[in-house]
């Protein structure tokens, strides 16, 4: 015999289920985003100039608000006129000393990042 | 299809020529006169199709980087800092009114050419149906 519930009980039960489902989707998505960030961080490191290795080892993932993640390179160099400058800014944007690779690498990495998110969510839902 | 280089040049020239801020494509080429306190250099870093149907290109997006250079002496004073911030805003408004998307807004990258000039970057996109 089916369980009888009134509409208020059903609404509460449904809300609870949706909340749990939402939490689980959120957590899975967050893990997926984390995996995608690791993929990008590794690909940026692989594409980085290799001179001393310090720049390559300076890629960091920072957790932002909610699902956002930022990937930054913390290596700086001394400017002769105005303090420290992030080396990645010089490489990506300088007209004289530049060797841009960050944005190109990001665009190339998009399929791998999407794949990392999908694999993580699938693995979690097994 | 829009000539992106002409569009960027026209949009920025229109906004900046009255202030004698010159706009260059690829690199600052004027070496005869004294270095100006402010100038702009832009590059077109890509112009690729973004959408296809039946093997035909439907839309494309161009990626443009605009660099606004200002002499670092300018930001030693409050009026100078205000002028630089105002110029940044003028460039941003001109680009947006010209149909460019500037998702991240302007951002500082410092004296990237080690030439005594601060630099503000605008990463711009121009999308169009072809």
Tab-separated table of C-alpha atoms in Angstrom:
chain	number	residue	atom	x	y	z
A	1	UNK	CA	0.000	0.000	0.000
A	2	UNK	CA	1.509	3.359	-0.997
A	3	UNK	CA	2.481	5.773	1.728
A	4	UNK	CA	0.061	8.646	1.927
A	5	UNK	CA	1.490	12.105	2.426
A	6	UNK	CA	-0.178	15.446	2.405
A	7	UNK	CA	1.146	18.175	0.115
A	8	UNK	CA	3.102	19.933	2.884
A	9	UNK	CA	4.880	16.694	3.781
A	10	UNK	CA	5.553	16.003	0.114
A	11	UNK	CA	6.928	19.496	-0.374
A	12	UNK	CA	9.209	19.106	2.649
A	13	UNK	CA	10.355	15.681	1.516
A	14	UNK	CA	11.002	16.921	-2.019
A	15	UNK	CA	12.850	19.998	-0.803
A	16	UNK	CA	15.043	17.834	1.406
A	17	UNK	CA	15.786	15.471	-1.478
A	18	UNK	CA	16.551	18.335	-3.849
A	19	UNK	CA	18.816	19.956	-1.268
A	20	UNK	CA	20.759	16.708	-0.841
A	21	UNK	CA	20.870	16.234	-4.604
A	22	UNK	CA	21.972	19.850	-5.039
A	23	UNK	CA	24.705	19.429	-2.436
A	24	UNK	CA	25.973	16.325	-4.147
A	25	UNK	CA	25.942	18.047	-7.577
A	26	UNK	CA	27.735	21.056	-6.104
A	27	UNK	CA	30.407	18.926	-4.444
A	28	UNK	CA	30.922	16.879	-7.614
A	29	UNK	CA	31.174	20.066	-9.687
A	30	UNK	CA	33.648	21.565	-7.236
A	31	UNK	CA	35.837	18.463	-7.449
A	32	UNK	CA	35.560	18.632	-11.232
A	33	UNK	CA	36.631	22.293	-11.278
A	34	UNK	CA	39.553	21.436	-9.007
A	35	UNK	CA	40.605	18.690	-11.443
A	36	UNK	CA	40.323	21.110	-14.372
A	37	UNK	CA	42.450	23.669	-12.509
A	38	UNK	CA	45.139	21.025	-11.948
A	39	UNK	CA	45.105	20.164	-15.664
A	40	UNK	CA	45.555	23.816	-16.644
A	41	UNK	CA	48.224	24.413	-14.025
A	42	UNK	CA	50.211	21.410	-15.316
A	43	UNK	CA	49.813	22.454	-18.941
A	44	UNK	CA	50.921	26.024	-18.173
A	45	UNK	CA	53.937	24.618	-16.330
A	46	UNK	CA	54.784	22.361	-19.283
A	47	UNK	CA	54.520	25.302	-21.701
A	48	UNK	CA	56.609	27.619	-19.485
A	49	UNK	CA	60.166	28.665	-20.378
A	50	UNK	CA	62.564	26.187	-18.843
A	51	UNK	CA	65.700	28.216	-18.019
A	52	UNK	CA	66.137	27.812	-14.254
A	53	UNK	CA	62.914	25.914	-13.575
A	54	UNK	CA	61.847	28.408	-10.898
A	55	UNK	CA	59.169	29.972	-13.115
A	56	UNK	CA	57.798	26.548	-14.088
A	57	UNK	CA	57.490	25.561	-10.429
A	58	UNK	CA	55.683	28.768	-9.473
A	59	UNK	CA	52.212	28.010	-10.851
A	60	UNK	CA	49.667	28.009	-8.002
A	61	UNK	CA	45.953	27.293	-7.811
A	62	UNK	CA	44.018	29.686	-5.577
A	63	UNK	CA	40.507	28.946	-4.376
A	64	UNK	CA	38.139	31.792	-5.108
A	65	UNK	CA	34.520	32.387	-4.123
A	66	UNK	CA	32.219	29.438	-4.723
A	67	UNK	CA	33.330	27.376	-7.684
A	68	UNK	CA	35.908	29.827	-8.993
A	69	UNK	CA	39.604	29.000	-9.101
A	70	UNK	CA	42.456	31.187	-10.257
A	71	UNK	CA	45.775	29.957	-11.532
A	72	UNK	CA	48.651	32.344	-11.044
A	73	UNK	CA	52.396	32.337	-11.353
A	74	UNK	CA	54.061	33.842	-8.290
A	75	UNK	CA	57.544	34.382	-9.725
A	76	UNK	CA	58.561	38.055	-9.843
A	77	UNK	CA	61.598	39.891	-11.199
A	78	UNK	CA	63.155	43.211	-10.250
A	79	UNK	CA	62.420	46.121	-12.539
A	80	UNK	CA	65.292	48.581	-12.817
A	81	UNK	CA	62.882	51.494	-12.290
A	82	UNK	CA	59.821	50.365	-10.420
A	83	UNK	CA	59.947	47.456	-7.968
A	84	UNK	CA	58.960	43.851	-8.591
A	85	UNK	CA	56.973	42.725	-11.621
A	86	UNK	CA	55.337	39.331	-12.104
A	87	UNK	CA	57.473	37.570	-14.707
A	88	UNK	CA	54.354	36.156	-16.345
A	89	UNK	CA	53.207	39.723	-17.190
A	90	UNK	CA	56.468	40.384	-19.017
A	91	UNK	CA	56.339	37.091	-20.902
A	92	UNK	CA	52.700	37.498	-21.900
A	93	UNK	CA	52.455	41.222	-22.653
A	94	UNK	CA	55.853	42.893	-23.140
A	95	UNK	CA	56.462	44.122	-26.684
A	96	UNK	CA	60.233	44.011	-26.158
A	97	UNK	CA	60.873	40.970	-23.960
A	98	UNK	CA	57.664	39.000	-24.424
A	99	UNK	CA	57.204	35.330	-25.228
A	100	UNK	CA	53.437	34.853	-24.938
A	101	UNK	CA	52.164	31.388	-24.158
A	102	UNK	CA	49.653	31.606	-21.275
A	103	UNK	CA	46.488	32.400	-23.228
A	104	UNK	CA	47.384	30.044	-26.088
A	105	UNK	CA	47.986	27.236	-23.598
A	106	UNK	CA	44.670	27.964	-21.878
A	107	UNK	CA	42.775	27.784	-25.173
A	108	UNK	CA	44.508	24.527	-26.101
A	109	UNK	CA	43.765	23.083	-22.650
A	110	UNK	CA	39.988	23.651	-22.746
A	111	UNK	CA	39.083	20.157	-24.098
A	112	UNK	CA	41.322	18.477	-21.479
A	113	UNK	CA	39.804	20.638	-18.739
A	114	UNK	CA	36.251	19.763	-19.784
A	115	UNK	CA	37.259	16.102	-19.929
A	116	UNK	CA	38.702	16.302	-16.397
A	117	UNK	CA	35.432	17.769	-15.069
A	118	UNK	CA	33.315	15.107	-16.806
A	119	UNK	CA	35.530	12.228	-15.612
A	120	UNK	CA	35.504	13.477	-12.024
A	121	UNK	CA	31.709	13.842	-11.946
A	122	UNK	CA	31.202	10.412	-13.550
A	123	UNK	CA	33.596	8.740	-11.097
A	124	UNK	CA	31.787	10.348	-8.165
A	125	UNK	CA	28.358	9.245	-9.372
A	126	UNK	CA	29.302	5.576	-9.869
B	1	UNK	CA	33.991	40.700	-42.688
B	2	UNK	CA	35.159	43.604	-40.515
B	3	UNK	CA	38.725	44.834	-40.898
B	4	UNK	CA	39.638	44.548	-37.226
B	5	UNK	CA	42.861	46.528	-37.466
B	6	UNK	CA	41.113	49.497	-39.078
B	7	UNK	CA	38.308	49.316	-36.551
B	8	UNK	CA	40.639	49.331	-33.514
B	9	UNK	CA	42.759	52.116	-34.992
B	10	UNK	CA	39.728	54.262	-35.799
B	11	UNK	CA	38.028	53.708	-32.454
B	12	UNK	CA	41.166	54.571	-30.467
B	13	UNK	CA	42.259	57.453	-32.716
B	14	UNK	CA	38.823	59.017	-32.406
B	15	UNK	CA	38.947	58.787	-28.615
B	16	UNK	CA	42.565	59.827	-28.107
B	17	UNK	CA	43.787	62.049	-30.935
B	18	UNK	CA	42.421	65.218	-29.315
B	19	UNK	CA	44.680	64.497	-26.327
B	20	UNK	CA	47.688	63.819	-28.580
B	21	UNK	CA	47.910	60.230	-27.401
B	22	UNK	CA	49.132	58.279	-30.409
B	23	UNK	CA	47.976	54.775	-31.244
B	24	UNK	CA	50.295	52.220	-32.868
B	25	UNK	CA	49.741	48.789	-34.348
B	26	UNK	CA	52.318	46.154	-33.278
B	27	UNK	CA	54.988	48.572	-32.028
B	28	UNK	CA	55.708	52.211	-31.336
B	29	UNK	CA	57.274	53.318	-34.598
B	30	UNK	CA	57.851	57.032	-34.206
B	31	UNK	CA	61.484	57.385	-33.200
B	32	UNK	CA	62.075	60.907	-34.503
B	33	UNK	CA	60.305	62.936	-31.832
B	34	UNK	CA	60.768	62.827	-28.072
B	35	UNK	CA	59.139	59.931	-26.262
B	36	UNK	CA	55.588	60.921	-25.348
B	37	UNK	CA	54.274	60.559	-21.812
B	38	UNK	CA	51.457	58.331	-23.029
B	39	UNK	CA	50.857	56.109	-26.032
B	40	UNK	CA	48.935	52.989	-27.016
B	41	UNK	CA	50.096	49.845	-28.817
B	42	UNK	CA	47.663	47.155	-29.902
B	43	UNK	CA	48.102	43.710	-31.404
B	44	UNK	CA	45.644	41.308	-32.974
B	45	UNK	CA	46.443	37.985	-31.349
B	46	UNK	CA	43.926	35.823	-33.193
B	47	UNK	CA	40.871	35.902	-35.418
B	48	UNK	CA	39.309	32.483	-35.504
B	49	UNK	CA	35.968	30.944	-36.497
B	50	UNK	CA	33.765	30.088	-33.516
B	51	UNK	CA	30.751	28.528	-35.196
B	52	UNK	CA	30.150	26.363	-38.277
B	53	UNK	CA	27.183	24.876	-40.097
B	54	UNK	CA	27.352	22.654	-43.194
B	55	UNK	CA	31.099	23.213	-43.323
B	56	UNK	CA	30.557	26.952	-43.635
B	57	UNK	CA	31.826	29.483	-41.163
B	58	UNK	CA	28.997	31.235	-39.318
B	59	UNK	CA	30.760	33.386	-36.751
B	60	UNK	CA	34.255	34.359	-35.757
B	61	UNK	CA	35.960	36.086	-32.883
B	62	UNK	CA	39.046	38.268	-32.909
B	63	UNK	CA	41.284	38.594	-29.894
B	64	UNK	CA	42.961	41.989	-29.486
B	65	UNK	CA	45.382	43.154	-26.795
B	66	UNK	CA	45.536	46.907	-26.203
B	67	UNK	CA	48.439	48.238	-24.158
B	68	UNK	CA	48.218	51.743	-22.719
B	69	UNK	CA	51.668	53.033	-21.722
B	70	UNK	CA	52.144	56.015	-19.380
B	71	UNK	CA	55.398	57.439	-18.090
B	72	UNK	CA	55.910	56.408	-14.466
B	73	UNK	CA	56.654	60.022	-13.528
B	74	UNK	CA	52.971	60.729	-14.190
B	75	UNK	CA	51.855	58.651	-11.220
B	76	UNK	CA	54.148	60.455	-8.799
B	77	UNK	CA	51.506	63.156	-8.375
B	78	UNK	CA	47.802	63.066	-7.583
B	79	UNK	CA	46.793	64.989	-10.765
B	80	UNK	CA	48.957	62.606	-12.799
B	81	UNK	CA	47.349	59.541	-11.230
B	82	UNK	CA	43.914	61.019	-11.860
B	83	UNK	CA	44.830	61.717	-15.503
B	84	UNK	CA	46.058	58.141	-16.010
B	85	UNK	CA	42.902	56.678	-14.455
B	86	UNK	CA	40.770	58.994	-16.587
B	87	UNK	CA	42.637	57.945	-19.749
B	88	UNK	CA	42.153	54.279	-18.856
B	89	UNK	CA	38.442	54.928	-18.602
B	90	UNK	CA	38.366	56.813	-21.916
B	91	UNK	CA	40.033	53.868	-23.663
B	92	UNK	CA	37.671	51.366	-22.029
B	93	UNK	CA	34.595	53.378	-23.004
B	94	UNK	CA	35.838	53.803	-26.579
B	95	UNK	CA	36.483	50.080	-26.957
B	96	UNK	CA	33.083	49.129	-25.547
B	97	UNK	CA	31.290	51.692	-27.706
B	98	UNK	CA	33.208	50.327	-30.690
B	99	UNK	CA	31.640	46.911	-30.145
B	100	UNK	CA	34.519	45.210	-28.316
B	101	UNK	CA	33.993	43.032	-25.266
B	102	UNK	CA	36.475	43.693	-22.477
B	103	UNK	CA	35.473	40.980	-20.007
B	104	UNK	CA	38.176	41.555	-17.415
B	105	UNK	CA	38.327	45.324	-17.726
B	106	UNK	CA	41.674	47.114	-17.687
B	107	UNK	CA	44.414	45.686	-15.471
B	108	UNK	CA	47.915	46.805	-14.467
B	109	UNK	CA	50.905	44.734	-15.501
B	110	UNK	CA	53.652	47.139	-14.420
B	111	UNK	CA	56.740	48.303	-16.319
B	112	UNK	CA	56.849	45.206	-18.531
B	113	UNK	CA	59.291	46.666	-21.058
B	114	UNK	CA	61.582	48.022	-18.316
B	115	UNK	CA	61.448	51.384	-20.062
B	116	UNK	CA	60.059	53.553	-17.272
B	117	UNK	CA	56.463	53.213	-18.464
B	118	UNK	CA	53.603	51.658	-16.540
B	119	UNK	CA	51.261	49.540	-18.652
B	120	UNK	CA	47.551	48.916	-18.531
B	121	UNK	CA	46.225	45.950	-20.496
B	122	UNK	CA	42.844	45.501	-22.148
B	123	UNK	CA	42.089	41.997	-23.408
B	124	UNK	CA	39.408	42.616	-26.035
B	125	UNK	CA	37.239	40.367	-28.159
B	126	UNK	CA	35.296	41.267	-31.275
B	127	UNK	CA	32.724	38.727	-32.377
B	128	UNK	CA	30.756	38.881	-35.597
B	129	UNK	CA	28.520	36.794	-37.811
B	130	UNK	CA	30.139	36.297	-41.214
